[in-house]
C-alpha positions as a Python dict, from the first residue, in 0.01 Angstrom:
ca = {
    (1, 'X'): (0, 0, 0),
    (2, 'X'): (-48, -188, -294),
    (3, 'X'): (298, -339, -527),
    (4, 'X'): (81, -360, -843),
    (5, 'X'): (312, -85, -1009),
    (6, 'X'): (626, -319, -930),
    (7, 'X'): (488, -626, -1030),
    (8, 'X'): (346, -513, -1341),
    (9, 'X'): (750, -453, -1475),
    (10, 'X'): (773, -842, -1357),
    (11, 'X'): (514, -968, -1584),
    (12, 'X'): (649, -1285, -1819),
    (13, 'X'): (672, -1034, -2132),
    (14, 'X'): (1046, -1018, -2104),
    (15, 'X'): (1031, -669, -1953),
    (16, 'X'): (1241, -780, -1676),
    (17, 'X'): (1538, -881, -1922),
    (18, 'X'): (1588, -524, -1948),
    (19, 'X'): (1972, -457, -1924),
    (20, 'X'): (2075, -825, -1856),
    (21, 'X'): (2236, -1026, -2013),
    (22, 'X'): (2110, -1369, -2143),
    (23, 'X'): (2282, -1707, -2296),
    (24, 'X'): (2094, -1886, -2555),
    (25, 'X'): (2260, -2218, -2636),
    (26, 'X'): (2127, -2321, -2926),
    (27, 'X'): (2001, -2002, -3051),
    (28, 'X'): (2046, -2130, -3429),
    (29, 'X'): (1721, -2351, -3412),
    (30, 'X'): (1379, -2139, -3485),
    (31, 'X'): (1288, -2170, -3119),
    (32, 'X'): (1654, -2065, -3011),
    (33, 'X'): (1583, -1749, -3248),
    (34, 'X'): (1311, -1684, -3168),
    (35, 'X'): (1404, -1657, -2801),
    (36, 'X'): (1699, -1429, -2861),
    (37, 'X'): (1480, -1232, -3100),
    (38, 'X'): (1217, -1164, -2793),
    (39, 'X'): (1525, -1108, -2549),
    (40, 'X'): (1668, -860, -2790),
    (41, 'X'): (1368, -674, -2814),
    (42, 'X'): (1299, -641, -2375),
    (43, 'X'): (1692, -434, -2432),
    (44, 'X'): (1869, -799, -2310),
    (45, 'X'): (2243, -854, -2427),
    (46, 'X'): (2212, -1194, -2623),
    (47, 'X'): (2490, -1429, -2596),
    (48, 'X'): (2462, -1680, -2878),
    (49, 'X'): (2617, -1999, -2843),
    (50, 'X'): (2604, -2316, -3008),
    (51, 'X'): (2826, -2559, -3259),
    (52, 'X'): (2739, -2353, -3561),
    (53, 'X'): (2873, -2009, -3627),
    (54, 'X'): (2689, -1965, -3948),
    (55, 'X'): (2372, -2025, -3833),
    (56, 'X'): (2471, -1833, -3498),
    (57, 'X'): (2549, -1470, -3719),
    (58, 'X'): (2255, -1559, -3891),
    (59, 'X'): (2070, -1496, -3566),
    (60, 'X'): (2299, -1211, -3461),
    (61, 'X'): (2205, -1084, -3800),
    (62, 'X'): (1814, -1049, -3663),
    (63, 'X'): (1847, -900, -3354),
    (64, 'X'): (1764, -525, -3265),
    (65, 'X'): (2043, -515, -2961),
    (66, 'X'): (2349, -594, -2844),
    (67, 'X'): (2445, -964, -2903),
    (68, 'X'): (2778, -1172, -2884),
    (69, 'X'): (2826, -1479, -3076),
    (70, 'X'): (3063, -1773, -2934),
    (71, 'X'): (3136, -2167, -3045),
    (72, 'X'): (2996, -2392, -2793),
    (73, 'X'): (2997, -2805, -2838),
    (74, 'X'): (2794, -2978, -2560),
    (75, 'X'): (2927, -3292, -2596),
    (76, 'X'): (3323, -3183, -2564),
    (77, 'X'): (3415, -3039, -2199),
    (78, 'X'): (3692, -2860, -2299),
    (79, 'X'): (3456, -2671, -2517),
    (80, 'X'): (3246, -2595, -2254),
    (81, 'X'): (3538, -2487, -2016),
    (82, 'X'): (3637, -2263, -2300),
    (83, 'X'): (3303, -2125, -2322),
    (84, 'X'): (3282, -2024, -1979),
    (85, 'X'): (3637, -1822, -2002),
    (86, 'X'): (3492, -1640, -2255),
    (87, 'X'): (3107, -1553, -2169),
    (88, 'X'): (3222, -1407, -1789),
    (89, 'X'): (2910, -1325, -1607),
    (90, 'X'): (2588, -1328, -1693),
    (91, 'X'): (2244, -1355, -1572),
    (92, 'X'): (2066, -1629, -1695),
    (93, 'X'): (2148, -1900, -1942),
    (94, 'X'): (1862, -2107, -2177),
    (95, 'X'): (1971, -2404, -2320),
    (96, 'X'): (1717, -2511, -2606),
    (97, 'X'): (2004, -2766, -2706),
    (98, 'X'): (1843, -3147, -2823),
    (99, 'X'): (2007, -3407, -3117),
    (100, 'X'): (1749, -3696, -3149),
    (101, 'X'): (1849, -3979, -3125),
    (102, 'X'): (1511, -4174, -3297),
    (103, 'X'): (1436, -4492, -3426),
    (104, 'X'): (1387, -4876, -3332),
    (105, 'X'): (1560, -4999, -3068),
    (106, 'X'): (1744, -5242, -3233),
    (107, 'X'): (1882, -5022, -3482),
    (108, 'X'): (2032, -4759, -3214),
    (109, 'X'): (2358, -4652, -3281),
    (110, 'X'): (2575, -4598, -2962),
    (111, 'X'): (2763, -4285, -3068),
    (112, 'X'): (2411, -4104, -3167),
    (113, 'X'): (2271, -4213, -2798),
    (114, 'X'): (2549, -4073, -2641),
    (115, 'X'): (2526, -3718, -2834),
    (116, 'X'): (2153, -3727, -2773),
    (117, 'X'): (2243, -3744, -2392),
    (118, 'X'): (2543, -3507, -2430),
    (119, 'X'): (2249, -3227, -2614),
    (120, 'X'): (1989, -3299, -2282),
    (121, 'X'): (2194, -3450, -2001),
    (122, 'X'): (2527, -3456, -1975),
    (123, 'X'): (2572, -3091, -2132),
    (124, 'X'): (2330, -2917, -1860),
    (125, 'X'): (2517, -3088, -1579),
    (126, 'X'): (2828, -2959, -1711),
    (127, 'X'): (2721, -2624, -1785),
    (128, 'X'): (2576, -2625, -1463),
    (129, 'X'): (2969, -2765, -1302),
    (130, 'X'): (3159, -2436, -1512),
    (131, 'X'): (2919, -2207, -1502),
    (132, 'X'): (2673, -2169, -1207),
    (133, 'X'): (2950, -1930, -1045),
    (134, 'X'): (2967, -1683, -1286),
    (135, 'X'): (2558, -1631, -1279),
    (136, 'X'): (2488, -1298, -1124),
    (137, 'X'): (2219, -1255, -829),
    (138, 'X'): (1874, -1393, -878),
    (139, 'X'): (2015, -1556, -1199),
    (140, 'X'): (1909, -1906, -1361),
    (141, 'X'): (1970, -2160, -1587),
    (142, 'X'): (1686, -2285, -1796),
    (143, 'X'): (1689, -2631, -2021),
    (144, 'X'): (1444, -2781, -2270),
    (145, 'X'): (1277, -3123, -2197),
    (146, 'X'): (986, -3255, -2382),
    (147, 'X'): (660, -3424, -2348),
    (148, 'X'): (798, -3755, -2512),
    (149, 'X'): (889, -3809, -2134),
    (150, 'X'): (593, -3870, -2009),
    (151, 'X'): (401, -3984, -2346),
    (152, 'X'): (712, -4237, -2438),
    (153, 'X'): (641, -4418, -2813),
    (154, 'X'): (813, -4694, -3011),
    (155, 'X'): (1103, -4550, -3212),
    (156, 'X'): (1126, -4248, -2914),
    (157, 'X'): (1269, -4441, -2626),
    (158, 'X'): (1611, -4221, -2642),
    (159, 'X'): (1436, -3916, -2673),
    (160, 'X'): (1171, -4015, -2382),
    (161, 'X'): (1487, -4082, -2157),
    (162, 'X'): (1646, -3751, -2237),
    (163, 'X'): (1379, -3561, -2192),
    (164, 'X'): (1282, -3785, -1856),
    (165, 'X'): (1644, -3755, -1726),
    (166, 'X'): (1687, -3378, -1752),
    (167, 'X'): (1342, -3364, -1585),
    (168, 'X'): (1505, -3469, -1249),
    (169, 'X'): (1841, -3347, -1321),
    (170, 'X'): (1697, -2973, -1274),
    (171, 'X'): (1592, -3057, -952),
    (172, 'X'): (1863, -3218, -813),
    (173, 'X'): (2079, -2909, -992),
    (174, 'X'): (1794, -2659, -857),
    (175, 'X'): (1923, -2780, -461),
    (176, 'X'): (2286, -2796, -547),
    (177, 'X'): (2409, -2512, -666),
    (178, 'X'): (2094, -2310, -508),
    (179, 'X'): (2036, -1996, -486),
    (180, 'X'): (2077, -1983, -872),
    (181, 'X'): (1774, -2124, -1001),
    (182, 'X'): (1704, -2431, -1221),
    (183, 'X'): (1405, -2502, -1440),
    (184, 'X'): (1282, -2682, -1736),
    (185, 'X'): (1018, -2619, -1995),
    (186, 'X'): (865, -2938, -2177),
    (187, 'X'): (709, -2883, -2502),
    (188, 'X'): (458, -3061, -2670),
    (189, 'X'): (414, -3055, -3018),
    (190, 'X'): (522, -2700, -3150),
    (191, 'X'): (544, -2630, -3477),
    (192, 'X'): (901, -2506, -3518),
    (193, 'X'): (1022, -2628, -3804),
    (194, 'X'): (1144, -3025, -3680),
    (195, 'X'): (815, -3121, -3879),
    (196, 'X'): (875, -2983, -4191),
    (197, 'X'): (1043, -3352, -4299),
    (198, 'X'): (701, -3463, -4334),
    (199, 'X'): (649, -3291, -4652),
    (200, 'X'): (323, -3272, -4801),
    (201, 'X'): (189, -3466, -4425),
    (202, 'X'): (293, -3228, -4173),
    (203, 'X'): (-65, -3028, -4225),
    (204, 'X'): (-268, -3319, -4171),
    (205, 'X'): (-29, -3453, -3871),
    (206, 'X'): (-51, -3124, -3713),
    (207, 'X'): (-444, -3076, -3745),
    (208, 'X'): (-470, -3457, -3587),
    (209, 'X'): (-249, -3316, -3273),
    (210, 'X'): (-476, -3030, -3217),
    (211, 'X'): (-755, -3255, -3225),
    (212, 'X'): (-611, -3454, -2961),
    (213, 'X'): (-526, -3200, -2771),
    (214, 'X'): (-719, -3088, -2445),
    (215, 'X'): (-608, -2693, -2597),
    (216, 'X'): (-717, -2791, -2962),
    (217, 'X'): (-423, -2646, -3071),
    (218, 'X'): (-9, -2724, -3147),
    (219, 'X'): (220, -2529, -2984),
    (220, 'X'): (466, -2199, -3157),
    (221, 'X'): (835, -2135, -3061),
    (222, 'X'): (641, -1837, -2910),
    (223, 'X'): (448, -2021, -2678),
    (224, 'X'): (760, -2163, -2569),
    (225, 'X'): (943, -1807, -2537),
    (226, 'X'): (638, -1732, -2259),
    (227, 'X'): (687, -2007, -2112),
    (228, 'X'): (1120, -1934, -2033),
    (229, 'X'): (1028, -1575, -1990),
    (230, 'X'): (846, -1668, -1679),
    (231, 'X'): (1079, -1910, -1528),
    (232, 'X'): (1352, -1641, -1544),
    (233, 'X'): (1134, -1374, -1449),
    (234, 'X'): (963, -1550, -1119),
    (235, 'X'): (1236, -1547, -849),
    (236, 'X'): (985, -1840, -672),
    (237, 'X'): (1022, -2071, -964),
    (238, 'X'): (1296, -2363, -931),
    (239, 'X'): (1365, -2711, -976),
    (240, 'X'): (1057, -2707, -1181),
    (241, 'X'): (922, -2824, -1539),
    (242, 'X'): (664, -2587, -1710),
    (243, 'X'): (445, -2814, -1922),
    (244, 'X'): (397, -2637, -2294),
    (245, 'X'): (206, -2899, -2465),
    (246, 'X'): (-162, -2812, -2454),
    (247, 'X'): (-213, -3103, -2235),
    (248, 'X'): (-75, -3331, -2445),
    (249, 'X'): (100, -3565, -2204),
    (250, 'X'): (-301, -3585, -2085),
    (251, 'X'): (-472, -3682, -2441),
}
């Protein structure tokens, strides 16, 4: 007898958010929106979290269901403690959380390393400490790397390290506190707004990625939403890093 009929409500469209209820730390950034947009739509709950509440209601503000908005700093404990008193159980938390720390090496401020860490490292391990016990069944936590790990360049060696260190955090966290699940997606290039400093250069940047690219193409916050859909939809999938970068850690 064939399961097609059952799988085809599991498909990574979101369809399987139906009902639940999702975190999305950082859900201020266009990628964090765009996330709780697509959760929103599949009838999720969308906790928003993050350290701004403007840009948080702005979000809220978007959405076509049911959505809570609550302060969360990843670099203050407390705050995270806090957090977890007030979200109560959910089902599966996204963290799309980074603060770059870029530049050369020898002008690297300590206190922006250490938030750039806090954003990709130290936050997920203690969001993981307060709050892997209040996931529900067949729940997961899911955190954003990047491909600067494994395509490190001057000026990027914080962001590299970040990136590189969350990489293997997932999978020590994926064992630990097992069997909530733990995975990351790395993005590539993704046009999502961080490029729109270059001005009147981001079109011609952009084009020259695509040509690099095995896919011929940049990455949208969409591509990325695909990407975390499937992670918390497969209950196989843990202590593992989805590559969303057209192959550019390849080119």
């Amino acid at each position: 007898m064939s399961d097609g009929t059952a799988l085809q409500g599991q498909l990574s469209d979101g369809t399987a958010l139906q009902g639940q209820r999702l975190v999305v730390v950082g859900a201020g950034s266009r990628t964090g929106r765009a996330l709780a947009k697509a959760a929103s739509a599949a009838d999720a709950t969308v906790v928003l979290a993050g350290p701004d509440p403007r840009k948080l209601e702005w979000t809220a503000g978007e959405l076509s269901g049911p959505s809570e908005v609550l302060a969360l700093d990843l670099a203050d404990e407390r705050s995270i403690i806090d957090f977890a008193g007030q979200v109560g159980r959910f089902d599966h938390l996204v963290s799309t959380a980074a603060m770059p720390a870029n530049g050369p090496l020898k002008d690297l401020e300590l206190a922006d390393v250490q938030r750039a860490f806090s954003a990709k490292v130290i936050g997920p391990l203690l969001l993981a400490k307060h709050l892997a016990g209040q996931v529900a069944e067949n729940g997961s936590f899911t955190f954003f790397s990047g491909v600067a790990a494994w395509r490190p360049a001057p000026a990027r060696t914080v962001m590299a390290t970040t990136n590189g260190a969350l990489a293997f955090l997932v999978q020590a966290l994926a064992v630990e506190i097992a069997p909530v699940r733990v995975n990351a997606v790395s993005p590539g290039i993704v046009d999502s707004g961080s490029w729109d400093g270059l001005g009147t250069d981001k079109e011609a940047f952009l084009r020259g990625v695509a040509e690099r690219n095995p896919a011929r193409r940049v990455g949208s916050p969409e591509d990325l939403v695909k990407a975390v859909f499937y992670a918390i939809d497969n209950p196989y999938v843990t202590g593992t890093v989805l590559h969303v970068d057209g192959g550019g850690r390849l080119a």
